[in-house]
Short mmCIF file of C-alpha atoms and ligand atoms in Angstrom, two decimals:
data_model
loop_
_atom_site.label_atom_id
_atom_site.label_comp_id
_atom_site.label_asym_id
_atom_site.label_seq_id
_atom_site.Cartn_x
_atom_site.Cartn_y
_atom_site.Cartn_z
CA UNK A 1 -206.17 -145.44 -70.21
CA UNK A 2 -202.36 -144.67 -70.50
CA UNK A 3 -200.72 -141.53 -70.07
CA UNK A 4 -199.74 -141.64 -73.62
CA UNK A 5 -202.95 -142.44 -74.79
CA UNK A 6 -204.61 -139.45 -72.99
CA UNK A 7 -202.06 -137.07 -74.59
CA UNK A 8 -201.88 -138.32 -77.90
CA UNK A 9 -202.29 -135.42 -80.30
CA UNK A 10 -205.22 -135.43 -82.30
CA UNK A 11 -204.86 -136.67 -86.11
CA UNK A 12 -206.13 -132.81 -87.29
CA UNK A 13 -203.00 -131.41 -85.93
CA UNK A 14 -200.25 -133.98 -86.28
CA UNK A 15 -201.19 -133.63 -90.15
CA UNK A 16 -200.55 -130.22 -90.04
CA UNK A 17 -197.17 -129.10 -91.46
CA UNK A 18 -195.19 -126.41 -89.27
CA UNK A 19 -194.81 -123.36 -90.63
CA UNK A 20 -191.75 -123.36 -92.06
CA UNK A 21 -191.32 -119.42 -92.05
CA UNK A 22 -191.83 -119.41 -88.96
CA UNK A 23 -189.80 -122.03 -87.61
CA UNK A 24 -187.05 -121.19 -89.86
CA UNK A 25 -187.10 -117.54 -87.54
CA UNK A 26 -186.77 -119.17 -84.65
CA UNK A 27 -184.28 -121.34 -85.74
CA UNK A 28 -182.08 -118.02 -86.92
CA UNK A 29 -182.93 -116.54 -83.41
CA UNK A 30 -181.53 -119.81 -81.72
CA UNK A 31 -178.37 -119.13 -83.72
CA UNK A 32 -177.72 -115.61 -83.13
CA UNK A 33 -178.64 -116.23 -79.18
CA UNK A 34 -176.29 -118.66 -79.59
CA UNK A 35 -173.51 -116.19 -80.40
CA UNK A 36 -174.02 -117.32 -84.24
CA UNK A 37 -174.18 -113.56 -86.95
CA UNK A 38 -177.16 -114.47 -88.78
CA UNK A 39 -178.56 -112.80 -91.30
CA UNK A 40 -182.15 -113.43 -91.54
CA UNK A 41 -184.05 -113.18 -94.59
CA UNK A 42 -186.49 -115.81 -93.48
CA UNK A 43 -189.77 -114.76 -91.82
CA UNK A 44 -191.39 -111.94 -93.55
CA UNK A 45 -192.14 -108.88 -91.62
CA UNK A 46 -191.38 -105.08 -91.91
CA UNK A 47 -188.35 -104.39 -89.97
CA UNK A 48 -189.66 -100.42 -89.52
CA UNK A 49 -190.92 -99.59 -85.76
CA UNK A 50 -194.94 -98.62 -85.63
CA UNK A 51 -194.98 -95.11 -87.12
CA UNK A 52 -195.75 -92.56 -84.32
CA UNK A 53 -198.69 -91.49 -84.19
CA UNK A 54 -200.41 -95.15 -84.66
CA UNK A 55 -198.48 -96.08 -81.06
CA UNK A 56 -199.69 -92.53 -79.70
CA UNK A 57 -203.27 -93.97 -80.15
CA UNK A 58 -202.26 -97.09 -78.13
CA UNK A 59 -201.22 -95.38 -75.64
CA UNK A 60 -204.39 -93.16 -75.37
CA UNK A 61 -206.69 -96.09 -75.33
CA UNK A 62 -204.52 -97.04 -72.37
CA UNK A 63 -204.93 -94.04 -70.24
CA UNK A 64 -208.50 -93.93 -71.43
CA UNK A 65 -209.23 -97.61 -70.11
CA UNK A 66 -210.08 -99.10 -73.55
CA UNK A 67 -209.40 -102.49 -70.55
CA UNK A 68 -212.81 -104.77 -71.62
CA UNK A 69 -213.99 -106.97 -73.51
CA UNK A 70 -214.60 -105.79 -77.57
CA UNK A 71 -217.67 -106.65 -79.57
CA UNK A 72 -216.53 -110.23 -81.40
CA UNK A 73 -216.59 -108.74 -84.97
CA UNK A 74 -214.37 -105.21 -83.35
CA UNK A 75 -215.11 -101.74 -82.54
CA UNK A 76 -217.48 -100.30 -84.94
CA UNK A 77 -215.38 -97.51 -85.13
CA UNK A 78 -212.69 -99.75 -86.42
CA UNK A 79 -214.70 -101.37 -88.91
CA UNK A 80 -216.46 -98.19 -90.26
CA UNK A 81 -212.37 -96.94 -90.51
CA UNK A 82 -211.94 -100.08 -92.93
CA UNK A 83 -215.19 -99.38 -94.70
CA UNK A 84 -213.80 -96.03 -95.53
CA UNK A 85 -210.72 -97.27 -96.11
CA UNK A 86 -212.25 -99.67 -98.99
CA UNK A 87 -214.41 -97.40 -100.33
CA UNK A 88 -211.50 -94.12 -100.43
CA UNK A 89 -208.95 -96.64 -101.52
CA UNK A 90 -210.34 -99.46 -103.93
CA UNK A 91 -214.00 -97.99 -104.78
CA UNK A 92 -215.61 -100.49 -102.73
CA UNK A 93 -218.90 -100.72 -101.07
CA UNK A 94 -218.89 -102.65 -97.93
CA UNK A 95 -221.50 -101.86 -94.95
CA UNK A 96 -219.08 -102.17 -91.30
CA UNK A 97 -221.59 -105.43 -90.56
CA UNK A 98 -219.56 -106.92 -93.33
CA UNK A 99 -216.20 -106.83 -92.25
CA UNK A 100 -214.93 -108.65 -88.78
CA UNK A 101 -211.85 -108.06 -87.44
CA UNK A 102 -209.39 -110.69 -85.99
CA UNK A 103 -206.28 -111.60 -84.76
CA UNK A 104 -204.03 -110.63 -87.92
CA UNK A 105 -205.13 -111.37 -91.35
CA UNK A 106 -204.27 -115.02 -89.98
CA UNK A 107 -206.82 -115.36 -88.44
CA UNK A 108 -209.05 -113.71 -90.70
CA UNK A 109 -208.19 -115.88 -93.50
CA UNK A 110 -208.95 -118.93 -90.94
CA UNK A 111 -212.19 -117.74 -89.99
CA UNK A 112 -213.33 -117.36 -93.49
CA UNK A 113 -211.96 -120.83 -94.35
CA UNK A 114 -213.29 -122.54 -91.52
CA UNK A 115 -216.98 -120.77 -91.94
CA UNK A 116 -217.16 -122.05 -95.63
CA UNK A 117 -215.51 -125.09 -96.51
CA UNK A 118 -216.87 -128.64 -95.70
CA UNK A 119 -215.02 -132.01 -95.42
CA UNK A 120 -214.00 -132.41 -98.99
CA UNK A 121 -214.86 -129.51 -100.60
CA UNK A 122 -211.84 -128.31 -103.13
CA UNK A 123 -210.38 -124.86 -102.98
CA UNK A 124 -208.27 -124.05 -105.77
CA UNK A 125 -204.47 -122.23 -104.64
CA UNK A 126 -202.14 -120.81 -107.44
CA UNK A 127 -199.04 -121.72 -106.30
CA UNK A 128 -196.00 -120.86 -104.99
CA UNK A 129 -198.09 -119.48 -102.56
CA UNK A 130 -198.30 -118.80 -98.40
CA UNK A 131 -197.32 -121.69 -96.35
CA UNK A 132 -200.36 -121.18 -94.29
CA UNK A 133 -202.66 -121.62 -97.03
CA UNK A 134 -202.61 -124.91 -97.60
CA UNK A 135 -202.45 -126.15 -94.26
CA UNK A 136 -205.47 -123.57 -93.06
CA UNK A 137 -207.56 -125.72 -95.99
CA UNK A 138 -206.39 -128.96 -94.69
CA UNK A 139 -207.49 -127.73 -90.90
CA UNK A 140 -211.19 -127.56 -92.33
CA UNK A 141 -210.79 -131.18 -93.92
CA UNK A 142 -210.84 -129.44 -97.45
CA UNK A 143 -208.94 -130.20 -100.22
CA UNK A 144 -205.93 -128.27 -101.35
CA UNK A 145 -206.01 -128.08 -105.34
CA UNK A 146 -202.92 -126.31 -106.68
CA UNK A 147 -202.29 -124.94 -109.64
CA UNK A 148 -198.43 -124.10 -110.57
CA UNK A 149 -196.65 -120.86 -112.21
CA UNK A 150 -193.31 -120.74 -112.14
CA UNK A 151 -190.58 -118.33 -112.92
CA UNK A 152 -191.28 -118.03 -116.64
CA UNK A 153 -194.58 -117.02 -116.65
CA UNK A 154 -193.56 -114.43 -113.64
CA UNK A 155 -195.34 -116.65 -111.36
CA UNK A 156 -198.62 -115.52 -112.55
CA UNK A 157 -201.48 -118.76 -113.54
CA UNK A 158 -203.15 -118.51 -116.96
CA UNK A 159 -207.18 -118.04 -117.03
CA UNK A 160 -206.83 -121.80 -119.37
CA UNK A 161 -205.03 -123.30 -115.82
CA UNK A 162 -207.35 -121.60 -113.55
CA UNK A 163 -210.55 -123.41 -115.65
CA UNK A 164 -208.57 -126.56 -115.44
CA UNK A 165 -208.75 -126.64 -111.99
CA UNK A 166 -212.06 -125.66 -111.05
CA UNK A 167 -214.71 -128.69 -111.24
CA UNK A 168 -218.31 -129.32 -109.55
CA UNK A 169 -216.41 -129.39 -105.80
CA UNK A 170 -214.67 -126.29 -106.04
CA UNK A 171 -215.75 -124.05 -103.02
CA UNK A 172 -213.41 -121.44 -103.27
CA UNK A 173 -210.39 -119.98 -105.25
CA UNK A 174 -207.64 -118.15 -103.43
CA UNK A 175 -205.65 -115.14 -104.73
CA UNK A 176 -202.80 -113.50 -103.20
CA UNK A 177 -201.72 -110.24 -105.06
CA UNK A 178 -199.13 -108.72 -104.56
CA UNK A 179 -197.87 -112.62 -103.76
CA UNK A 180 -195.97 -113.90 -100.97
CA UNK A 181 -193.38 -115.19 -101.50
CA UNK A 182 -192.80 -114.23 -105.22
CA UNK A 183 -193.46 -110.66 -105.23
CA UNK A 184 -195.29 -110.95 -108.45
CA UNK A 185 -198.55 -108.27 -108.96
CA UNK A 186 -201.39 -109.59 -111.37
CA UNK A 187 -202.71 -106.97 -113.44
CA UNK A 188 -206.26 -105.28 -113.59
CA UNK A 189 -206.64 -107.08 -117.64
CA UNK A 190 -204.85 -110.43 -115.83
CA UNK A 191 -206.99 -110.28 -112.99
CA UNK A 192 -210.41 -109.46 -115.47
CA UNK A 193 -209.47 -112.58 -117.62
CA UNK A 194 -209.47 -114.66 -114.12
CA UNK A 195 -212.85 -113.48 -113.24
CA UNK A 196 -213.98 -113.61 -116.82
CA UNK A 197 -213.57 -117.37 -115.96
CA UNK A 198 -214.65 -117.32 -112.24
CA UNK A 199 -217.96 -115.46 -113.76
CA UNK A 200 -218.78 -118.79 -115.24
CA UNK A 201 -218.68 -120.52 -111.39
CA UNK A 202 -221.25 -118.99 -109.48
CA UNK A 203 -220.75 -120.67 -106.61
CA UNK A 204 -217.69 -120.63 -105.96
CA UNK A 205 -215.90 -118.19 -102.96
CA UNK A 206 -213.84 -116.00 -103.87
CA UNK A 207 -210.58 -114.85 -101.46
CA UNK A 208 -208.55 -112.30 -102.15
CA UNK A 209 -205.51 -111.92 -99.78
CA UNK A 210 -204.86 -108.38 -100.09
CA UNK A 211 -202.69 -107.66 -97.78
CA UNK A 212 -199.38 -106.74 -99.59
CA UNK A 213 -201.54 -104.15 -101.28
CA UNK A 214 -199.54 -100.97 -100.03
CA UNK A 215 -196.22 -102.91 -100.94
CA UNK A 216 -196.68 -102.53 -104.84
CA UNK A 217 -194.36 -101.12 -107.02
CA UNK A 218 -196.45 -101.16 -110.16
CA UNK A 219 -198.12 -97.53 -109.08
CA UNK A 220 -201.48 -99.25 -109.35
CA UNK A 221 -203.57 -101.69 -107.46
CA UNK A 222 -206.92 -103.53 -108.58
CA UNK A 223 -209.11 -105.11 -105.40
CA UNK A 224 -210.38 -108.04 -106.71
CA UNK A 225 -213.95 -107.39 -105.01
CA UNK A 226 -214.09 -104.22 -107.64
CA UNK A 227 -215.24 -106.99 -110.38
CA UNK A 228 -218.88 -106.77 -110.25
CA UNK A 229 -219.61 -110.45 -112.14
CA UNK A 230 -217.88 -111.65 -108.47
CA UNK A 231 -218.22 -109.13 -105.97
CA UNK A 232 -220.89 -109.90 -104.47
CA UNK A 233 -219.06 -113.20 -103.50
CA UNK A 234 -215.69 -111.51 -102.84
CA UNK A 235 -213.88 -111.70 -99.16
CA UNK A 236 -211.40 -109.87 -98.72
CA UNK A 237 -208.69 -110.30 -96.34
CA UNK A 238 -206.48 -107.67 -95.25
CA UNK A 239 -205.02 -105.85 -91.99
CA UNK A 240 -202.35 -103.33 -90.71
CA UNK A 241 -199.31 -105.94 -90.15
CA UNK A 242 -197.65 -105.13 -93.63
CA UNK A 243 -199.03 -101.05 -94.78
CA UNK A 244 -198.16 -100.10 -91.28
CA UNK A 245 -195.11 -101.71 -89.73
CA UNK A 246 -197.68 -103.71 -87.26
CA UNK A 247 -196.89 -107.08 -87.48
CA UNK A 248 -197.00 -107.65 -83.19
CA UNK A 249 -200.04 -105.98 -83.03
CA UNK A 250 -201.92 -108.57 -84.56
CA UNK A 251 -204.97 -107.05 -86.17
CA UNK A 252 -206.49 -107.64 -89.63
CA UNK A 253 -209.71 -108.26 -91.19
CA UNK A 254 -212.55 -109.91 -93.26
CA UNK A 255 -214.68 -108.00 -95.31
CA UNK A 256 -216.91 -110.36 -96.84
CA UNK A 257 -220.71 -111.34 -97.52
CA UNK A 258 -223.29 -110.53 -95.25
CA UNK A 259 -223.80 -114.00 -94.01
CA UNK A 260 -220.53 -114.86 -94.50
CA UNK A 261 -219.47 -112.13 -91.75
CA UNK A 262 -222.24 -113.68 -89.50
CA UNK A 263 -220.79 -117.18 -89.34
CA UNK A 264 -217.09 -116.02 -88.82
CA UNK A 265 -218.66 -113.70 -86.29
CA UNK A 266 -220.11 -116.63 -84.45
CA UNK A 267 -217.10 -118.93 -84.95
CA UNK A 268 -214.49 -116.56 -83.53
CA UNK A 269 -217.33 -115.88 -80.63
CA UNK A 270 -216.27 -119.36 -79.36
CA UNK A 271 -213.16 -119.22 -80.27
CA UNK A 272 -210.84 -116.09 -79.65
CA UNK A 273 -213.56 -113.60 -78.82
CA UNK A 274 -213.26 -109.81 -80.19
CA UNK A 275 -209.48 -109.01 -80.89
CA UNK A 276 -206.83 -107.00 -78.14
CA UNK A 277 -208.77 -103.46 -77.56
CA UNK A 278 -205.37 -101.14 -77.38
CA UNK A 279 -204.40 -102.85 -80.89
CA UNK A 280 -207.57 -102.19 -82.42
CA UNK A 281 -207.41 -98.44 -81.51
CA UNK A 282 -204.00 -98.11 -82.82
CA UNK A 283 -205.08 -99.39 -85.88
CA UNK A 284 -207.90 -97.33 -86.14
CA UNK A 285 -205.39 -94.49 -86.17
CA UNK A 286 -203.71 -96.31 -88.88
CA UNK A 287 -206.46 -96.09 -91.18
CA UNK A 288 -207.95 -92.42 -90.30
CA UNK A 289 -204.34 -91.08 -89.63
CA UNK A 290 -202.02 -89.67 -91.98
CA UNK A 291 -200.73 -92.20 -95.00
CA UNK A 292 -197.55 -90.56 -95.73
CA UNK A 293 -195.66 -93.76 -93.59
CA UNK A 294 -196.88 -96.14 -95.89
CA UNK A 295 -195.51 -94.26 -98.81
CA UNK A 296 -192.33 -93.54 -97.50
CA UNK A 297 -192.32 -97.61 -96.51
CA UNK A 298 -192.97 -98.76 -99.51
CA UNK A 299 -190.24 -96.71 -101.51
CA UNK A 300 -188.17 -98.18 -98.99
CA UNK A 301 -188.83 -101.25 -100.03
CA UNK A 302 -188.81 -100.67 -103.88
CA UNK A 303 -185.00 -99.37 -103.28
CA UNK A 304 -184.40 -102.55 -101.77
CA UNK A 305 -185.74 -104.65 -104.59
CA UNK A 306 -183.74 -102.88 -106.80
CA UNK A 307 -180.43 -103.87 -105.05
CA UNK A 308 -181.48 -107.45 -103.97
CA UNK A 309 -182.23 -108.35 -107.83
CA UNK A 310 -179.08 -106.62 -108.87
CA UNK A 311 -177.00 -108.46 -106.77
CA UNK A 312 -179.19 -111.72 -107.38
CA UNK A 313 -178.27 -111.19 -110.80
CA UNK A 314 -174.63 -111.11 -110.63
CA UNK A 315 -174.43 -115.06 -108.54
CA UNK A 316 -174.38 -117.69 -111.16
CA UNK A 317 -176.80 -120.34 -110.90
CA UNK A 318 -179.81 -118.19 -109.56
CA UNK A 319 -182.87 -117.28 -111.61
CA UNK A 320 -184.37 -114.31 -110.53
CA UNK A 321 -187.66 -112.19 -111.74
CA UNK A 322 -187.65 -108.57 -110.54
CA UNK A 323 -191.44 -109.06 -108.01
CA UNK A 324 -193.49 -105.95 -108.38
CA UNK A 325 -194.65 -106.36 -104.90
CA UNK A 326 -194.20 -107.68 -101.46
CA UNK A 327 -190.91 -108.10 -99.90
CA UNK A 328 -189.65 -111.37 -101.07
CA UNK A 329 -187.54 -112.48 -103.74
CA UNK A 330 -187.86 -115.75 -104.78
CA UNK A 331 -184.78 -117.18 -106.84
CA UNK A 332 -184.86 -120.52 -108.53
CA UNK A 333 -181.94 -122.79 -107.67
CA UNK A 334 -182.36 -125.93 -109.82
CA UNK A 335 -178.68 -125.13 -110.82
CA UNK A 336 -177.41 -126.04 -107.75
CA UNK A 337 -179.45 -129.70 -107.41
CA UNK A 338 -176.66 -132.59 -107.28
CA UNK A 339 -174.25 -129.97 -106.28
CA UNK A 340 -171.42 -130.63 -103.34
CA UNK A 341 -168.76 -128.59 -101.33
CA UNK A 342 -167.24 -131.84 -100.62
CA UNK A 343 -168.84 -132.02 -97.02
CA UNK A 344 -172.78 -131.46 -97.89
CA UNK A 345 -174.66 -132.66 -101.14
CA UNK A 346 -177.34 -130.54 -101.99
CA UNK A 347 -179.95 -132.77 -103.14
CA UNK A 348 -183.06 -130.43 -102.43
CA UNK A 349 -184.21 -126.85 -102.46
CA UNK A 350 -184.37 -127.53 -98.50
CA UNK A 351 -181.09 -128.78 -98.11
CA UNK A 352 -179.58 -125.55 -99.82
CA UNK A 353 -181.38 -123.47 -97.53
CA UNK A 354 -179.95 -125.46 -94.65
CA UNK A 355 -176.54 -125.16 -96.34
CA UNK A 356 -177.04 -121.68 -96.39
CA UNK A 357 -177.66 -121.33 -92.55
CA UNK A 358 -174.90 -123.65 -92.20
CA UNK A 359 -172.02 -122.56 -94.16
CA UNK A 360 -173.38 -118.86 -94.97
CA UNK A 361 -175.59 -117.81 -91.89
CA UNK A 362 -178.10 -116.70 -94.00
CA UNK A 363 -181.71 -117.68 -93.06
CA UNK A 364 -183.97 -118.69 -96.28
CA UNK A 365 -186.95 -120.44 -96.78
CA UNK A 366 -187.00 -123.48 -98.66
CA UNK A 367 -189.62 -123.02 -101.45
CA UNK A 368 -190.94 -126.16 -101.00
CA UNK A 369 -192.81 -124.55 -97.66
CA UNK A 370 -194.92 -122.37 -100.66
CA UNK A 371 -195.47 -125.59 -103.13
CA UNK A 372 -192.45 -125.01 -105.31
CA UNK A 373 -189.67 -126.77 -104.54
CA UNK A 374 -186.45 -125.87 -106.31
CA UNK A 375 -186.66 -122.15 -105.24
CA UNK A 376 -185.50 -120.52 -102.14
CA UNK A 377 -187.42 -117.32 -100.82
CA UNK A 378 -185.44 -114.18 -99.22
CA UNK A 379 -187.33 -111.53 -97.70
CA UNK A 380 -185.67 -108.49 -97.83
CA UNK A 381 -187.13 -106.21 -95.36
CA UNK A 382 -183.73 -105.71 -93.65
CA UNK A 383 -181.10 -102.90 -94.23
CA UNK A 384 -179.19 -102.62 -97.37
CA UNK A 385 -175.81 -103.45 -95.68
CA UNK A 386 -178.06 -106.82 -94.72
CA UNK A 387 -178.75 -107.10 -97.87
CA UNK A 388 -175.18 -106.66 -99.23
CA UNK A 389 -173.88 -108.37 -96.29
CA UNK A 390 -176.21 -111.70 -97.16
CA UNK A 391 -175.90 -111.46 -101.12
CA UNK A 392 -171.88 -111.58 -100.63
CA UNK A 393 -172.11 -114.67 -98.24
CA UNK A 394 -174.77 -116.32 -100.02
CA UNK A 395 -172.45 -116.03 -103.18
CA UNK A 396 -169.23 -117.11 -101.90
CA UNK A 397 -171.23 -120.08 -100.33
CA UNK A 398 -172.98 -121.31 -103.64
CA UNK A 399 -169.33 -120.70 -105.16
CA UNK A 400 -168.17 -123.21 -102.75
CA UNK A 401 -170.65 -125.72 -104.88
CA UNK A 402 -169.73 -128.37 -107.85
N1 PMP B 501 -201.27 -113.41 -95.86
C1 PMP B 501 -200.02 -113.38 -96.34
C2 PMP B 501 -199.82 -113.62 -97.79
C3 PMP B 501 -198.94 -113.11 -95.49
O1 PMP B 501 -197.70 -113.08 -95.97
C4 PMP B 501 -199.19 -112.89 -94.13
C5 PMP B 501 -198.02 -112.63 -93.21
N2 PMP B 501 -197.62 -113.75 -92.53
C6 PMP B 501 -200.50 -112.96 -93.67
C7 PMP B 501 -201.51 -113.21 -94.56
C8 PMP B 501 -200.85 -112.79 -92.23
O2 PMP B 501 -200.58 -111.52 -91.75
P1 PMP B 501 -200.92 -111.10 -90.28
O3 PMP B 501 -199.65 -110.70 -89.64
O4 PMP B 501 -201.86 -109.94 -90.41
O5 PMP B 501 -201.58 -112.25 -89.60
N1 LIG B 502 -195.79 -113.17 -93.73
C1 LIG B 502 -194.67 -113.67 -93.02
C2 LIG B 502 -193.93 -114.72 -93.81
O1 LIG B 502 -194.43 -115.24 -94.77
C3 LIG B 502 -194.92 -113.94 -91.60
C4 LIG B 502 -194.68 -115.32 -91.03
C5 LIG B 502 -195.91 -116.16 -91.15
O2 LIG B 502 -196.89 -115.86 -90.46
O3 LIG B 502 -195.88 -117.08 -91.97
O4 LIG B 502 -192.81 -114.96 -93.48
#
């Protein structure tokens, strides 16, 4: 056998898309190690440090030799932290044998899909939605069924779409609320018309990506898993990278079904094995400590909503909605399709984003990445002179456009 043949890459992964946040990071980080002032409003992550106290636990579990191996599903002290945590926070009932803790809700979201979708079962994704999502469905050899929202409905699907798309090889739904990357927040009567509909599909999973849940502007926030005609077929996926300024630590969590936990249990048993011990300790501090971080993080990022949609508002051509939640604001740029400084045509949401690295050194995601092309996402989780800084190039760049 050749060499080429032995390394060829298996069909599961060359089908895989990279993920274009992601990539579009590292690209930014090329730039600026390059000696290029980029402004990145690509990947989406907190840019506050690890409050205090949360990295004073990690470095306890150091000195007190927290050095082994961790049960697969984490320390029950962790997950009996999270069961308070859903049951103080969002009224729910979950035993700690129901929730399993992995690498980042990542990999929490992967176990869960990989535990409970077959070759060719459907799972239904209202879209623009998480790059990850659709690939992590394609990984288990499901199939990705997307339902659209755009900007005039605020991004949000209608309970008539959602029945549309659900048919006899539906598996699972998933929700993400507050959304990446539009920001929007469903509310507790849009959510209860959803499951009014879901109530009539038994068997169908459902996931609820919580994990923008402390990044919510709207003052309240409705689990889905507090709907009793689905929670007892509710998994909820959630962690400390967003609430807490954690993203490096890499810890979130499933809280799911009883034998639902059991299978991702045994599946990241062969596969990762029980998640880093200091980072689970630190974020059991997160969740027993003192909440007033998140608070003060999250009116952070309300202040900076405010001034990114002002300024949005003010560059012809962009549509904006003001998002509710998250950190991402997700402009549609149709205006600008056929458009040309003389040098570049811009014949794709992708190609303005690259024009916009190019010309503005601004990093953006091309909305395309979330299933909606003809939008751009910004994550603005920077400063606000960033955020000025990136608003005034981005608009004398899309001024340079006819
Ligand atoms: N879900 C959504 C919607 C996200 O935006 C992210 C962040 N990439 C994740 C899950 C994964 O977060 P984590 O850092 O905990 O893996
Ligand atoms: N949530 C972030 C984003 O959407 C992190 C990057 C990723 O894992 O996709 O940019």
């Amino acid at each position: 056998m050749a060499v080429q043949d032995i390394l060829q890459i298996s069909q599961r992964v060359r089908s895989l898309a990279v993920s274009a946040t992601l990539a579009m990071s590292q690209k930014s980080a090329e730039l600026k190690a390059a000696g290029v002032d980029v402004i990145n409003l690509s990947v989406g992550e907190p840019d506050f440090f690890t409050p205090d106290h949360i990295k004073a636990a990690a470095k306890t579990a150091i000195d007190e030799n927290y050095s082994f191996y961790t049960p697969v599903p984490g320390y029950l002290s962790l997950r009996k932290a999270i069961a308070d945590k859903l049951s103080r926070e969002n009224g729910l009932d979950f035993e700690p044998s129901q929730i399993v803790v992995g690498n980042g809700a990542k990999q929490a979201l992967c176990n869960v899909i990989l535990s409970c979708i077959n070759p060719g079962d459907e799972v239904v994704i209202p879209v623009p939605a998480w790059v990850s999502y659709v690939e992590m469905v394609k990984l288990a050899e499901g199939i990705p069924v997307t339902v659209s929202a755009g900007i005039d409905t605020d991004f949000k699907i209608t309970p008539t779409q959602l029945r549309q798309a659900l048919t006899r090889h539906t598996r699972a739904v998933l929700f993400c609320s507050p959304s990446n990357p539009t920001g929007s927040v469903y509310s507790r009567e849009e959510l209860q018309a959803l499951v009014a509909v879901l109530a009539d599909y038994p068997d169908v999973l459902v996931i609820a990506d919580e994990i923008y849940e402390h990044i919510n502007f709207t003052g309240s926030f409705t689990s889905l898993a507090s709907f009793g005609a689905i929670a007892d077929r509710c998994a909820i996926i959630n962690g400390v990278s967003k609430a807490y300024a954690m993203t490096g630590w890499r810890i979130g969590y499933c809280a799911c079904p009883p034998d639902l936990a059991k299978a991702v249990t045994k599946l990241q048993g062969q596969y990762t094995s029980g998640a880093s011990s200091i980072a689970q300790k630190a974020a059991e501090a997160a969740y027993t400590g003192p909440q007033d971080c998140v608070r003060e993080m999250c009116a952070a990022f309300r202040r900076r909503r405010d001034l990114v949609v002002s300024l949005a508002r003010q560059i012809p051509g962009l549509r904006v909605n003001e998002p509710q939640g998250a950190f991402y604001l997700f402009p549609e740029v149709s205006a600008y399709l056929g458009t040309s400084d003389g040098e570049t045509t811009i014949h794709t949401s992708g190609d303005l984003a690259l024009y916009l690295l190019d010309k503005a050194h601004v990093a953006t995601v091309d909305g395309a990445a979330f299933s909606a092309p003809g939008y751009i996402r910004l994550s603005y989780a920077t400063s606000d002179d960033n955020i000025r800084e990136a608003m005034r190039r981005i608009a004398d760049a899309l001024a340079q456009l006819h």
